[in-house]
Amino acid sequence: MTVMEKIQEWFTAGVVYGEPVESEGSVLVPAAWVMGGGGGGGDTEGNEGGGFGLLARPSGAWVIRNGEAEWKPAIDVTLIVIWSLLVVMSYLRFKSRTARSMA
């Protein structure tokens, strides 16, 4: 099996969707946002090498109840905090630059 064939095994629906969980008459199917990449190479003598990275974050879950599916998004507090900090830092930097240019 080549390196790329091994990497392709990772990119299946099982990476994005978790095992269904039954609870109180509902079925929950957890889902994640997944991003990955890889690369590889080889020579004419059959030697191969490569690398691979995968990032996954929860995105929500499908709730199946009475034959109807409903999407319930996950709230990722870490991303909210990071984006909030970036916005505040950008504002403070902009404010600092405009204050210096007016002086």
PDB file of C-alpha atoms in Angstrom:
ATOM      1  CA  MET A   1       0.000   0.000   0.000  1.00  0.00           C
ATOM      2  CA  THR A   2       1.392   3.418  -0.954  1.00  0.00           C
ATOM      3  CA  VAL A   3       1.553   6.440   1.341  1.00  0.00           C
ATOM      4  CA  MET A   4      -1.239   8.184  -0.579  1.00  0.00           C
ATOM      5  CA  GLU A   5      -3.468   5.113  -0.329  1.00  0.00           C
ATOM      6  CA  LYS A   6      -2.949   5.099   3.429  1.00  0.00           C
ATOM      7  CA  ILE A   7      -3.841   8.805   3.623  1.00  0.00           C
ATOM      8  CA  GLN A   8      -6.998   8.272   1.542  1.00  0.00           C
ATOM      9  CA  GLU A   9      -8.224   5.794   4.160  1.00  0.00           C
ATOM     10  CA  TRP A  10      -8.520   8.703   6.625  1.00  0.00           C
ATOM     11  CA  PHE A  11     -10.895  10.709   4.442  1.00  0.00           C
ATOM     12  CA  THR A  12     -14.145   8.852   4.984  1.00  0.00           C
ATOM     13  CA  ALA A  13     -17.521   9.842   6.384  1.00  0.00           C
ATOM     14  CA  GLY A  14     -16.406   8.271   9.678  1.00  0.00           C
ATOM     15  CA  VAL A  15     -13.921  11.112  10.129  1.00  0.00           C
ATOM     16  CA  VAL A  16     -16.696  13.719   9.939  1.00  0.00           C
ATOM     17  CA  TYR A  17     -19.620  11.818  11.458  1.00  0.00           C
ATOM     18  CA  GLY A  18     -19.304   9.934  14.748  1.00  0.00           C
ATOM     19  CA  GLU A  19     -21.174   6.839  15.812  1.00  0.00           C
ATOM     20  CA  PRO A  20     -24.915   7.459  16.305  1.00  0.00           C
ATOM     21  CA  VAL A  21     -26.062   7.613  19.928  1.00  0.00           C
ATOM     22  CA  GLU A  22     -29.618   6.722  20.957  1.00  0.00           C
ATOM     23  CA  SER A  23     -31.130   8.614  23.874  1.00  0.00           C
ATOM     24  CA  GLU A  24     -34.728   9.154  25.001  1.00  0.00           C
ATOM     25  CA  GLY A  25     -36.263   8.171  21.653  1.00  0.00           C
ATOM     26  CA  SER A  26     -33.859  10.298  19.598  1.00  0.00           C
ATOM     27  CA  VAL A  27     -30.772   9.435  17.610  1.00  0.00           C
ATOM     28  CA  LEU A  28     -27.825  11.839  17.822  1.00  0.00           C
ATOM     29  CA  VAL A  29     -25.203  11.802  15.065  1.00  0.00           C
ATOM     30  CA  PRO A  30     -22.225  13.980  16.071  1.00  0.00           C
ATOM     31  CA  ALA A  31     -20.408  15.847  13.311  1.00  0.00           C
ATOM     32  CA  ALA A  32     -17.061  17.597  13.058  1.00  0.00           C
ATOM     33  CA  TRP A  33     -15.400  20.087  10.749  1.00  0.00           C
ATOM     34  CA  VAL A  34     -12.361  18.271   9.342  1.00  0.00           C
ATOM     35  CA  MET A  35      -9.453  19.589   7.311  1.00  0.00           C
ATOM     36  CA  GLY A  36      -6.376  17.676   6.335  1.00  0.00           C
ATOM     37  CA  GLY A  37      -3.584  17.472   3.871  1.00  0.00           C
ATOM     38  CA  GLY A  38      -0.647  15.375   3.028  1.00  0.00           C
ATOM     39  CA  GLY A  39       2.093  14.809   0.608  1.00  0.00           C
ATOM     40  CA  GLY A  40       4.545  12.203  -0.350  1.00  0.00           C
ATOM     41  CA  GLY A  41       7.190  11.219  -2.759  1.00  0.00           C
ATOM     42  CA  GLY A  42       9.370   8.383  -3.820  1.00  0.00           C
ATOM     43  CA  ASP A  43      12.289   7.401  -5.957  1.00  0.00           C
ATOM     44  CA  THR A  44      12.774   4.865  -8.721  1.00  0.00           C
ATOM     45  CA  GLU A  45      13.969   2.243  -6.236  1.00  0.00           C
ATOM     46  CA  GLY A  46      10.603   2.044  -4.468  1.00  0.00           C
ATOM     47  CA  ASN A  47      11.481   4.140  -1.424  1.00  0.00           C
ATOM     48  CA  GLU A  48       8.649   6.339  -0.217  1.00  0.00           C
ATOM     49  CA  GLY A  49       8.171   9.075   2.328  1.00  0.00           C
ATOM     50  CA  GLY A  50       5.515  11.553   3.260  1.00  0.00           C
ATOM     51  CA  GLY A  51       3.647  13.509   5.845  1.00  0.00           C
ATOM     52  CA  PHE A  52       0.082  14.071   6.874  1.00  0.00           C
ATOM     53  CA  GLY A  53      -1.869  16.432   9.097  1.00  0.00           C
ATOM     54  CA  LEU A  54      -5.477  16.430  10.240  1.00  0.00           C
ATOM     55  CA  LEU A  55      -7.461  19.054  12.145  1.00  0.00           C
ATOM     56  CA  ALA A  56     -10.930  18.304  13.496  1.00  0.00           C
ATOM     57  CA  ARG A  57     -13.271  20.482  15.556  1.00  0.00           C
ATOM     58  CA  PRO A  58     -16.842  19.727  16.647  1.00  0.00           C
ATOM     59  CA  SER A  59     -19.450  21.420  14.478  1.00  0.00           C
ATOM     60  CA  GLY A  60     -22.718  20.037  15.844  1.00  0.00           C
ATOM     61  CA  ALA A  61     -25.003  17.060  15.668  1.00  0.00           C
ATOM     62  CA  TRP A  62     -27.942  15.765  13.704  1.00  0.00           C
ATOM     63  CA  VAL A  63     -30.873  14.982  15.970  1.00  0.00           C
ATOM     64  CA  ILE A  64     -33.251  12.461  14.442  1.00  0.00           C
ATOM     65  CA  ARG A  65     -36.616  12.295  16.206  1.00  0.00           C
ATOM     66  CA  ASN A  66     -39.900  10.895  14.849  1.00  0.00           C
ATOM     67  CA  GLY A  67     -38.362  10.416  11.411  1.00  0.00           C
ATOM     68  CA  GLU A  68     -37.259  14.059  11.090  1.00  0.00           C
ATOM     69  CA  ALA A  69     -33.672  15.313  11.162  1.00  0.00           C
ATOM     70  CA  GLU A  70     -32.720  18.620  12.765  1.00  0.00           C
ATOM     71  CA  TRP A  71     -29.244  20.215  12.784  1.00  0.00           C
ATOM     72  CA  LYS A  72     -28.019  21.456  16.190  1.00  0.00           C
ATOM     73  CA  PRO A  73     -24.819  23.507  15.810  1.00  0.00           C
ATOM     74  CA  ALA A  74     -22.097  23.250  18.446  1.00  0.00           C
ATOM     75  CA  ILE A  75     -20.991  26.429  20.164  1.00  0.00           C
ATOM     76  CA  ASP A  76     -17.201  26.557  20.034  1.00  0.00           C
ATOM     77  CA  VAL A  77     -16.288  28.920  22.865  1.00  0.00           C
ATOM     78  CA  THR A  78     -12.589  28.757  22.004  1.00  0.00           C
ATOM     79  CA  LEU A  79     -13.179  30.112  18.500  1.00  0.00           C
ATOM     80  CA  ILE A  80     -15.491  32.833  19.818  1.00  0.00           C
ATOM     81  CA  VAL A  81     -12.820  33.987  22.277  1.00  0.00           C
ATOM     82  CA  ILE A  82     -10.045  33.902  19.670  1.00  0.00           C
ATOM     83  CA  TRP A  83     -12.055  35.922  17.130  1.00  0.00           C
ATOM     84  CA  SER A  84     -13.117  38.384  19.820  1.00  0.00           C
ATOM     85  CA  LEU A  85      -9.504  38.935  20.847  1.00  0.00           C
ATOM     86  CA  LEU A  86      -8.461  39.424  17.221  1.00  0.00           C
ATOM     87  CA  VAL A  87     -11.178  42.044  16.703  1.00  0.00           C
ATOM     88  CA  VAL A  88     -10.203  43.926  19.876  1.00  0.00           C
ATOM     89  CA  MET A  89      -6.487  43.809  19.026  1.00  0.00           C
ATOM     90  CA  SER A  90      -7.184  45.056  15.490  1.00  0.00           C
ATOM     91  CA  TYR A  91      -9.296  47.906  16.832  1.00  0.00           C
ATOM     92  CA  LEU A  92      -6.635  48.931  19.374  1.00  0.00           C
ATOM     93  CA  ARG A  93      -3.921  48.824  16.724  1.00  0.00           C
ATOM     94  CA  PHE A  94      -6.012  50.918  14.331  1.00  0.00           C
ATOM     95  CA  LYS A  95      -6.853  53.407  17.096  1.00  0.00           C
ATOM     96  CA  SER A  96      -3.166  53.666  18.066  1.00  0.00           C
ATOM     97  CA  ARG A  97      -2.114  54.349  14.462  1.00  0.00           C
ATOM     98  CA  THR A  98      -4.766  56.992  13.894  1.00  0.00           C
ATOM     99  CA  ALA A  99      -3.888  58.716  17.203  1.00  0.00           C
ATOM    100  CA  ARG A 100      -0.201  58.899  16.181  1.00  0.00           C
ATOM    101  CA  SER A 101      -0.991  60.249  12.737  1.00  0.00           C
ATOM    102  CA  MET A 102      -3.130  63.062  14.231  1.00  0.00           C
ATOM    103  CA  ALA A 103      -0.384  64.117  16.710  1.00  0.00           C
TER     104      ALA A 103
END
